[in-house]
Short mmCIF file of C-alpha atoms in Angstrom, two decimals:
data_model
loop_
_atom_site.label_atom_id
_atom_site.label_comp_id
_atom_site.label_asym_id
_atom_site.label_seq_id
_atom_site.Cartn_x
_atom_site.Cartn_y
_atom_site.Cartn_z
CA MET A 1 0.00 0.00 0.00
CA LYS A 2 1.30 3.44 -0.94
CA LEU A 3 -0.03 6.87 -0.10
CA HIS A 4 -0.70 7.79 -3.73
CA THR A 5 -2.89 4.70 -4.20
CA LEU A 6 -5.24 5.41 -1.26
CA LYS A 7 -8.88 6.13 -2.15
CA PRO A 8 -11.99 6.55 -0.04
CA ALA A 9 -14.34 3.54 0.19
CA GLU A 10 -16.82 3.08 -2.64
CA GLY A 11 -19.94 5.22 -2.07
CA SER A 12 -18.52 7.03 0.96
CA THR A 13 -18.07 10.39 -0.78
CA LYS A 14 -20.57 12.53 -2.67
CA ASN A 15 -20.13 15.58 -4.84
CA ARG A 16 -21.39 18.83 -3.34
CA LYS A 17 -24.53 20.34 -4.91
CA ARG A 18 -23.15 23.31 -6.86
CA ILE A 19 -25.98 25.73 -7.56
CA GLY A 20 -26.08 28.79 -9.78
CA ARG A 21 -23.50 27.46 -12.26
CA GLY A 22 -25.45 27.73 -15.47
CA GLN A 23 -28.39 25.98 -17.16
CA GLY A 24 -26.31 22.98 -18.16
CA SER A 25 -25.69 22.03 -14.56
CA GLY A 26 -29.41 21.43 -14.01
CA ARG A 27 -29.34 23.82 -11.06
CA GLY A 28 -29.04 27.18 -12.82
CA GLY A 29 -31.90 29.61 -13.37
CA THR A 30 -33.65 29.86 -10.03
CA SER A 31 -30.77 28.02 -8.30
CA THR A 32 -33.11 25.67 -6.36
CA ARG A 33 -35.07 28.59 -4.87
CA GLY A 34 -38.21 28.26 -6.99
CA HIS A 35 -40.12 31.14 -8.60
CA LYS A 36 -41.08 34.36 -6.77
CA GLY A 37 -41.85 34.78 -3.07
CA ALA A 38 -39.76 36.11 -0.23
CA LYS A 39 -37.59 33.00 -0.01
CA SER A 40 -36.39 33.40 -3.58
CA ARG A 41 -35.08 36.93 -3.03
CA SER A 42 -31.55 37.80 -1.99
CA GLY A 43 -31.07 38.89 1.59
CA TYR A 44 -34.04 36.83 2.78
CA LYS A 45 -34.11 36.06 6.50
CA THR A 46 -37.01 34.91 8.67
CA LYS A 47 -37.63 36.19 12.14
CA LEU A 48 -36.95 33.64 14.85
CA GLY A 49 -40.14 31.63 15.42
CA PHE A 50 -41.88 32.98 12.29
CA GLU A 51 -44.35 30.43 10.93
CA GLY A 52 -45.38 32.03 7.65
CA GLY A 53 -48.17 34.17 9.09
CA GLN A 54 -49.66 31.40 11.23
CA MET A 55 -49.82 32.39 14.90
CA PRO A 56 -46.39 31.30 16.25
CA LEU A 57 -46.15 28.67 18.96
CA GLN A 58 -44.66 31.16 21.41
CA ARG A 59 -47.82 33.25 21.15
CA ARG A 60 -50.30 30.33 21.03
CA VAL A 61 -49.19 28.77 24.30
CA PRO A 62 -50.76 30.21 27.47
CA LYS A 63 -48.46 32.13 29.77
CA PHE A 64 -48.66 32.01 33.55
CA GLY A 65 -46.55 32.41 36.65
CA PHE A 66 -43.72 34.69 37.52
CA LYS A 67 -40.00 34.11 38.08
CA PRO A 68 -38.21 36.88 39.95
CA PHE A 69 -34.93 37.76 38.26
CA ASN A 70 -33.10 38.40 41.53
CA ARG A 71 -34.11 35.17 43.30
CA VAL A 72 -31.30 33.50 45.23
CA GLY A 73 -31.43 29.74 44.73
CA PHE A 74 -29.99 27.23 47.17
CA LYS A 75 -28.74 23.69 46.67
CA PRO A 76 -30.52 21.59 49.33
CA VAL A 77 -28.41 19.10 51.30
CA ASN A 78 -30.11 16.86 53.86
CA LEU A 79 -28.69 15.64 57.16
CA ASP A 80 -28.65 12.02 55.98
CA THR A 81 -26.29 13.05 53.15
CA LEU A 82 -23.98 14.63 55.71
CA GLN A 83 -24.16 11.46 57.82
CA GLU A 84 -23.19 9.31 54.81
CA LEU A 85 -20.24 11.60 54.03
CA ALA A 86 -19.08 11.56 57.65
CA GLU A 87 -19.18 7.74 57.82
CA LYS A 88 -17.63 7.14 54.40
CA HIS A 89 -14.75 9.63 54.69
CA ASN A 90 -14.31 9.91 58.50
CA LEU A 91 -15.11 13.62 58.60
CA ASP A 92 -15.52 15.78 61.69
CA ALA A 93 -16.16 19.01 59.75
CA VAL A 94 -18.14 19.65 56.56
CA THR A 95 -17.38 22.77 54.53
CA LEU A 96 -18.27 23.94 51.04
CA ASP A 97 -14.96 22.56 49.76
CA THR A 98 -15.76 19.16 51.26
CA LEU A 99 -19.15 19.05 49.54
CA VAL A 100 -17.63 20.09 46.20
CA ALA A 101 -14.80 17.55 46.50
CA HIS A 102 -17.27 14.70 47.12
CA GLY A 103 -19.62 15.74 44.29
CA VAL A 104 -22.55 16.81 46.46
CA ALA A 105 -22.48 20.39 45.14
CA SER A 106 -20.69 22.44 42.52
CA LYS A 107 -18.37 25.31 43.47
CA ASN A 108 -20.82 28.13 42.66
CA ASP A 109 -23.78 26.63 44.54
CA ARG A 110 -25.22 28.28 47.62
CA ILE A 111 -25.85 25.50 50.13
CA LYS A 112 -28.79 25.13 52.49
CA ILE A 113 -28.71 22.32 55.04
CA LEU A 114 -32.15 20.77 55.56
CA GLY A 115 -33.36 18.49 58.34
CA GLY A 116 -34.18 15.42 56.23
CA GLY A 117 -32.93 12.12 57.64
CA GLU A 118 -30.98 11.53 60.83
CA LEU A 119 -27.58 12.80 61.93
CA LYS A 120 -25.63 10.76 64.50
CA ALA A 121 -22.12 12.13 63.95
CA LYS A 122 -20.69 15.18 65.72
CA LEU A 123 -20.04 17.59 62.85
CA ASP A 124 -19.01 21.20 62.46
CA VAL A 125 -21.00 22.22 59.36
CA THR A 126 -20.34 25.38 57.37
CA ALA A 127 -23.01 26.44 54.85
CA HIS A 128 -24.91 29.48 53.57
CA GLN A 129 -28.16 28.64 55.36
CA PHE A 130 -29.66 26.12 57.75
CA SER A 131 -33.24 25.14 58.41
CA ALA A 132 -34.24 25.38 62.07
CA SER A 133 -34.57 21.59 62.40
CA ALA A 134 -31.15 20.99 60.78
CA ALA A 135 -29.38 23.49 63.05
CA ALA A 136 -31.07 21.95 66.11
CA ALA A 137 -30.07 18.40 65.07
CA ILE A 138 -26.43 19.40 64.45
CA GLU A 139 -26.15 21.20 67.80
CA LYS A 140 -27.93 18.36 69.64
CA ASN A 141 -25.05 16.04 68.67
CA GLY A 142 -22.45 18.53 69.93
CA GLY A 143 -21.57 19.96 66.54
CA ALA A 144 -21.74 23.53 65.27
CA ALA A 145 -23.79 25.10 62.47
CA ASN A 146 -21.65 27.91 61.03
CA LYS A 147 -23.44 30.27 58.68
CA ILE A 148 -21.47 32.08 55.96
CA ASP A 149 -22.50 34.82 53.54
#
């Protein structure tokens, strides 16, 4: 085998459709655009979501609700998740870095500790927010709930 003898496999390549190259090519004249109408003209562009005069989907669908643009979202983490982490990795403190390192949260998440599940370990937990039940459960076991901004 030599480089100059290499060819692509049979049927694996196709010739590009060359339009506007004269009548003899079979694609001259209107150059596959058809006769008349906006789409045949040069510089034609549709508006995003335009459906040819039919009422566009975006306007047909009912709208409801409200999403405040300045809402601060939190990533919820339950106490049972903290308990699992503490048992699995022998932790005595849980910080944002710990949660990110173990795949519980991503680095830009704001964390809220919730009271779901049961916590048996003594943990010093650092997070953005705590529910009342979570803070009580952490402090009941002798740990500390440290709130950061």
